[in-house]
Short mmCIF file of C-alpha atoms in Angstrom, two decimals:
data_model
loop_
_atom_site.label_atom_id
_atom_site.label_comp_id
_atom_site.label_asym_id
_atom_site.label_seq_id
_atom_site.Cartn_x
_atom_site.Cartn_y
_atom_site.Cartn_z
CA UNK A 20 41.69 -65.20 10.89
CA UNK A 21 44.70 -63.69 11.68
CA UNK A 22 46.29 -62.15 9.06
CA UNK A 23 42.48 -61.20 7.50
CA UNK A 24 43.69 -57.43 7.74
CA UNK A 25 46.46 -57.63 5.59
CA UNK A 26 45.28 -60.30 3.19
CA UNK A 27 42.41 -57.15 2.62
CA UNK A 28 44.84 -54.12 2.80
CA UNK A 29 46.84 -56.17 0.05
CA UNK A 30 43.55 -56.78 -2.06
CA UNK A 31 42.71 -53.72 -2.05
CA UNK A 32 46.26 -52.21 -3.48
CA UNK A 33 45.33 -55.07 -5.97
CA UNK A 34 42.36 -53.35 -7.00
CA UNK A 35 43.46 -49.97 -7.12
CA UNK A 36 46.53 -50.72 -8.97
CA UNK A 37 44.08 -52.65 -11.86
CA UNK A 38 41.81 -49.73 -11.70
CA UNK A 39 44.76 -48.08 -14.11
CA UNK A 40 45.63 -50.58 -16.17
CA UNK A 41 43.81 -51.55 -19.47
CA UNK A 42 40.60 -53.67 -19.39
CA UNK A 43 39.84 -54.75 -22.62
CA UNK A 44 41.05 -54.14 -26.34
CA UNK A 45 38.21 -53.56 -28.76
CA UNK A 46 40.68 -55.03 -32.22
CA UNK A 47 38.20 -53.72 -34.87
CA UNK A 48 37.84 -50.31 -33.52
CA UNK A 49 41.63 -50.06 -32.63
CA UNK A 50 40.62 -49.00 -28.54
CA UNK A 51 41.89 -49.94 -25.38
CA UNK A 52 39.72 -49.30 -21.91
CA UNK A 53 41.06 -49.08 -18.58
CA UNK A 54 39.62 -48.65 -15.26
CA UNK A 55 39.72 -44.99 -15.25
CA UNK A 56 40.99 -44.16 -19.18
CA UNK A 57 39.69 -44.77 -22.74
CA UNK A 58 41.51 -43.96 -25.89
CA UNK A 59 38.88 -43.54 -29.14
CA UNK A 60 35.41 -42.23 -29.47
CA UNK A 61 33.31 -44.60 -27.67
CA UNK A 62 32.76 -43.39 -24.59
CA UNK A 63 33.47 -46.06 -21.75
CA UNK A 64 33.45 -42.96 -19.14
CA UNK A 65 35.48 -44.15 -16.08
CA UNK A 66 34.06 -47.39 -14.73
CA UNK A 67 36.96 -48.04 -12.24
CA UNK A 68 36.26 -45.19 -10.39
CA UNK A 69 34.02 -46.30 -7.75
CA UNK A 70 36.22 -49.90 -7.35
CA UNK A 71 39.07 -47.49 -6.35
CA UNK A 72 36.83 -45.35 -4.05
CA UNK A 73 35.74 -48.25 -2.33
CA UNK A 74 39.24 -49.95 -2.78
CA UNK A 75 40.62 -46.89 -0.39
CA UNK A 76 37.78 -46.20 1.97
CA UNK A 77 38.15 -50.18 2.86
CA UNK A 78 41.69 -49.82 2.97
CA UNK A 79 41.35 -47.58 6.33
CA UNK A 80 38.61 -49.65 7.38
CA UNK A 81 40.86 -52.80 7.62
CA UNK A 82 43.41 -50.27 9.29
CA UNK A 83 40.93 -49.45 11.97
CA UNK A 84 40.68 -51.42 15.50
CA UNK A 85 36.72 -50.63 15.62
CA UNK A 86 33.15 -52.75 15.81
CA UNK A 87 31.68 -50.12 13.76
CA UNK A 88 34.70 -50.18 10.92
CA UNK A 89 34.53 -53.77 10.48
CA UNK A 90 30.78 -53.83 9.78
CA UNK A 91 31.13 -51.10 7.67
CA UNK A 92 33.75 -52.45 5.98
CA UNK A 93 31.72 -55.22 4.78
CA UNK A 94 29.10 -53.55 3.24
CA UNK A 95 31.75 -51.09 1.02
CA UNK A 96 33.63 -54.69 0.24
CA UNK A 97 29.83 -56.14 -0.82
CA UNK A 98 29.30 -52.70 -2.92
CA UNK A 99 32.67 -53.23 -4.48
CA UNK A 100 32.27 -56.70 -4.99
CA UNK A 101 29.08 -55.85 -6.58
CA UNK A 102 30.64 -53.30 -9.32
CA UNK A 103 33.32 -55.67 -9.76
CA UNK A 104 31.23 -57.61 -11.24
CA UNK A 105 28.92 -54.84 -13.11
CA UNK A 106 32.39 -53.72 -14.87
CA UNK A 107 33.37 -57.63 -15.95
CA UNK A 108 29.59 -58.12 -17.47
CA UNK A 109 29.64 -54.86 -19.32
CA UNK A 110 33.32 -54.57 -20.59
CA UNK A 111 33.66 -58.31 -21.40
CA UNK A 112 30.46 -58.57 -23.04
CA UNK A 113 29.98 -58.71 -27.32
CA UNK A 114 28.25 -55.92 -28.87
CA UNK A 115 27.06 -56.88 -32.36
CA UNK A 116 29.20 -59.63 -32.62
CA UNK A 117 32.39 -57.47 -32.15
CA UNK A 118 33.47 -59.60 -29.38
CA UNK A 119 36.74 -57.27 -26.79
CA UNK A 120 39.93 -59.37 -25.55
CA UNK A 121 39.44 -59.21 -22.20
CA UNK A 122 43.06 -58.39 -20.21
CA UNK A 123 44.03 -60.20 -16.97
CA UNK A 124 43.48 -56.67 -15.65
CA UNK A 125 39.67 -57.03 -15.72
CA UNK A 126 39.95 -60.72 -14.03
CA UNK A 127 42.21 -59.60 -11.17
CA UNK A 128 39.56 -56.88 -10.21
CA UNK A 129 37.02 -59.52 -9.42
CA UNK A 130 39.65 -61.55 -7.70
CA UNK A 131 40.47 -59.19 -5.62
CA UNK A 132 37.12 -57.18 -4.76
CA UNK A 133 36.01 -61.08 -3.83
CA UNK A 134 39.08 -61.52 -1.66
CA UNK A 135 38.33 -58.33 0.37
CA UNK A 136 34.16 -59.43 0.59
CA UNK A 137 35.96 -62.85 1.98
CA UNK A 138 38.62 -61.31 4.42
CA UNK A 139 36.35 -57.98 5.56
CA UNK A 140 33.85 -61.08 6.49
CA UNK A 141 36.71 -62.58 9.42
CA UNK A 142 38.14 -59.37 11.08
CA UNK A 143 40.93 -60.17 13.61
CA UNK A 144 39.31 -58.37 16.55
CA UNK A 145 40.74 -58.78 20.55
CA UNK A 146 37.15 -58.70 22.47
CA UNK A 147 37.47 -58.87 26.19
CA UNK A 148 34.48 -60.51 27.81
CA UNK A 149 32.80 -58.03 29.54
CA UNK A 150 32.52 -57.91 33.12
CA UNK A 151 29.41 -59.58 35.29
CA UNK A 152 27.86 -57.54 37.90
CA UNK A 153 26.75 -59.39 41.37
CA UNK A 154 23.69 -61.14 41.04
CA UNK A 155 23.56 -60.76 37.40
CA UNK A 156 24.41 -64.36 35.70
#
């Protein structure tokens, strides 16, 4: 694809931009949970933290020209896809019948961890065929 590189550079300011914004708001226990920040007691920790480390490492890895980059590329976007989705079953699940609203926040990191799986799978690479020597066809 052509513009697959920046379709996954933008993603992946999507993701670490939602990585600071709120998640989910628990009503009965008066606590919102971001990516990276929970206010209350419960201890949420920081569950954004590896979507944004592997929203910036894949970042330079759409920036890079390289075999090796684009391959590696996909297996951070697979990881991050992955937590993605670790973070939306945990956060948006009920505990006790104490069900969170879940923020568009939460969605758009799934949405956009899938969109960089999708575009780090087409890289726009220029491959030159590579030279036959004599009497090797």
């Amino acid at each position: 694809m052509k513009y697959s590189q920046w379709i996954g550079l933008f993603a992946a300011a999507v993701v670490a931009a939602v990585c600071f914004m709120p998640w989910i708001i628990v009503p009965s226990a008066h606590v919102e949970v971001g990516g990276l920040s929970s206010a209350g007691t419960q201890n949420f920790g920081k569950p954004g933290l590896i979507n944004l480390t592997c929203a910036i490492v894949a970042a330079c890895l759409f920036l890079m020209p390289k075999v090796w980059a684009k391959r590696t590329n996909m297996i951070i976007c697979g990881l991050n896809v992955a937590w993605a989705f670790r973070n939306y079953s945990l956060m948006g699940r009920c505990y006790l019948g104490d069900c969170p609203v879940i923020r568009g926040a939460l969605y758009g990191l799934v949405l956009g961890a899938c969109i960089m799986l999708i575009m780090s799978l087409f890289p726009d690479m220029k491959i030159t065929p590579a030279r036959l020597e004599p009497g090797k066809e």
